[in-house]
Amino acid sequence: MISSLTFETLRNEIAGFAVADLAQQFGTPCYVYDLESIERRIADLAAFDVIRYAQKALSNIAILDRMRRRGVVVDAVSAGEIHRALKAGFVPNSQPAGIVYTADVFDRESLDLVVERNIPVNVGSPDMIDQLGERAPGRNIALRINPGFGHGHSQKTNTGGPQSKHGIWHTSIDDCLVRADRHGLTVTGMHMHIGSGTDIEHLSQVCGAMEAACQVVGRTVKTISAGGGLPVPYSAEQPYVDLEQYFNLWQATRHRLQDAFGHSIELEIEPGRYLVAESGYLLAEIRAVKQMGENTFYLLDAGFNDLARPILYGAYHPIAIARRDGSGGRVEQDVIVGGPLCESGDIFTQEEGGFVARRRLPAAGVGDFLILEVAGAYAYAMASNYNSKYRCPEVLIENGEAKLIRRRETAEDLLRLELNP
Ligand code: LLP
């Protein structure tokens, strides 16, 4: 299915708010999220019994809270993410569990939290079974299985196969059952996540692998998780996944397991990107326009400290211009878009391997705005203080109001933790 989306290269408003007004009120750079977009994506996945949001994609507590109020539960990969989920009001041992810990290691703090707060775990390494079993014998656990294959939008987001550190290798399930028995742990859940930004062909292969893995564990299995990985279109050529087809494949798998085991099986999905990517916009100001030989550069006040996906993966983000005076002239030119950092890789229009690419964009000057779109997932969440830049604010558009959900950092924030003994 080819998406019918178009990405306009001129945009004067975001979710009903004038770009210039948002910039005036909150400053630039600044992330803006449209809650309605997140609501639509939650609704798309309603057929699954449980939507477990992989909060690593965008973990602001206001976003988590809005998800919770719409019936979504969360996944956590660290002690910090557990604390965020608790702060946003999730209850660990509700039904379904409000928080589940999914990782390949326990650091000491996360193990303490999981034990003390009774947080269910998707175990991603056999050692975790012993570490949990020694502290909390008798619990139920889920195994995150690496089915021996994987796929992602980049080699760096492929989480399956022998090159990946993720999950329990599919032929090690028996060993895990022996370890679990030793501590009186029961394997009640099975989980697979083969990669992020993958496609329906690869996602579909997971169903068969899941069924085989569940057969090895047997009748104790009560929950299966399809993991995340659902792609979203970052350009007009990229498709949306056919969700009905995807759900039907999992539904058939679930039914076969129910028939085999004689009890009901709960079906979870664990998306990050799908729920939030399209909701997000990184709003920046053009601070310099310069000619380097035959290339024109727009240099922004946002850099890879704000949005790292292009430098990390050669990721493509749609780009739009909003002129400060709101004018609509459509003269276009090929430009390279970069940021302020003292590093030549600080380019938003680059391809995998670091090759700089030109983008056809409306003519613009200093003081005009540039918007990096489809920037809700793995965008603010991967922001840093490189070059001692302050992390930028986050704004949520909800019920026709633009609300600050994280303020811009200050010099004081930047220096607060440092000591000079
Ligand atoms: N579940 C597990 C166990 C995961 O490791 C992940 C993502 C997800 C769910 C959610 O995957 P999603 O539905 O978002 O594809 N920084 C990269 C993506 C890294 C994904 C890490 N794990 C990017 O910007 O593309």
mmCIF file of C-alpha atoms and ligand atoms in Angstrom, residues 54 56 102 144 153 157 191 193 196-197 228-229 270-273 309 313 378 382, ligand 1:
data_model
loop_
_atom_site.group_PDB
_atom_site.id
_atom_site.type_symbol
_atom_site.label_atom_id
_atom_site.label_comp_id
_atom_site.label_asym_id
_atom_site.label_seq_id
_atom_site.Cartn_x
_atom_site.Cartn_y
_atom_site.Cartn_z
ATOM 1 C CA ALA A 54 7.729 1.531 24.043
ATOM 2 C CA LYS A 56 11.977 5.014 24.645
ATOM 3 C CA THR A 102 12.129 -5.304 28.758
ATOM 4 C CA ARG A 144 12.127 -12.234 24.822
ATOM 5 C CA HIS A 153 15.203 0.568 8.662
ATOM 6 C CA THR A 157 17.919 -0.969 14.363
ATOM 7 C CA HIS A 191 7.932 -11.791 23.342
ATOM 8 C CA HIS A 193 10.840 -7.769 18.598
ATOM 9 C CA SER A 196 12.551 -0.980 14.368
ATOM 10 C CA GLY A 197 11.117 0.514 11.197
ATOM 11 C CA GLY A 228 7.143 -3.096 18.062
ATOM 12 C CA GLY A 229 8.728 -2.234 14.742
ATOM 13 C CA GLU A 270 4.637 -2.885 21.691
ATOM 14 C CA PRO A 271 5.010 0.050 19.321
ATOM 15 C CA GLY A 272 7.091 3.136 19.906
ATOM 16 C CA ARG A 273 7.509 4.932 16.598
ATOM 17 C CA ARG A 309 18.459 10.403 13.488
ATOM 18 C CA TYR A 313 21.117 6.400 10.513
ATOM 19 C CA TYR A 378 13.532 8.899 18.824
ATOM 20 C CA MET A 382 17.896 11.029 21.848
HETATM 21 N N1 LLP B 1 10.180 -3.141 21.880
HETATM 22 C C1 LLP B 1 11.514 -3.289 22.049
HETATM 23 C C2 LLP B 1 12.003 -4.377 22.874
HETATM 24 C C3 LLP B 1 12.391 -2.380 21.423
HETATM 25 O O1 LLP B 1 13.703 -2.530 21.576
HETATM 26 C C4 LLP B 1 11.876 -1.317 20.649
HETATM 27 C C5 LLP B 1 12.761 -0.336 20.015
HETATM 28 C C6 LLP B 1 10.473 -1.214 20.516
HETATM 29 C C7 LLP B 1 9.656 -2.145 21.138
HETATM 30 C C8 LLP B 1 9.815 -0.130 19.724
HETATM 31 O O2 LLP B 1 10.169 -0.180 18.389
HETATM 32 P P1 LLP B 1 9.390 0.754 17.335
HETATM 33 O O3 LLP B 1 7.944 0.361 17.364
HETATM 34 O O4 LLP B 1 9.581 2.137 17.779
HETATM 35 O O5 LLP B 1 10.035 0.465 16.038
HETATM 36 N N2 LLP B 1 16.529 5.101 17.574
HETATM 37 C C9 LLP B 1 16.055 4.316 16.442
HETATM 38 C C10 LLP B 1 15.073 3.250 16.872
HETATM 39 C C11 LLP B 1 15.587 2.343 17.973
HETATM 40 C C12 LLP B 1 14.566 1.341 18.430
HETATM 41 C C13 LLP B 1 14.949 0.674 19.710
HETATM 42 N N3 LLP B 1 14.039 -0.308 20.180
HETATM 43 C C14 LLP B 1 15.458 5.268 15.397
HETATM 44 O O6 LLP B 1 15.509 6.461 15.582
HETATM 45 O O7 LLP B 1 14.983 4.813 14.373
#
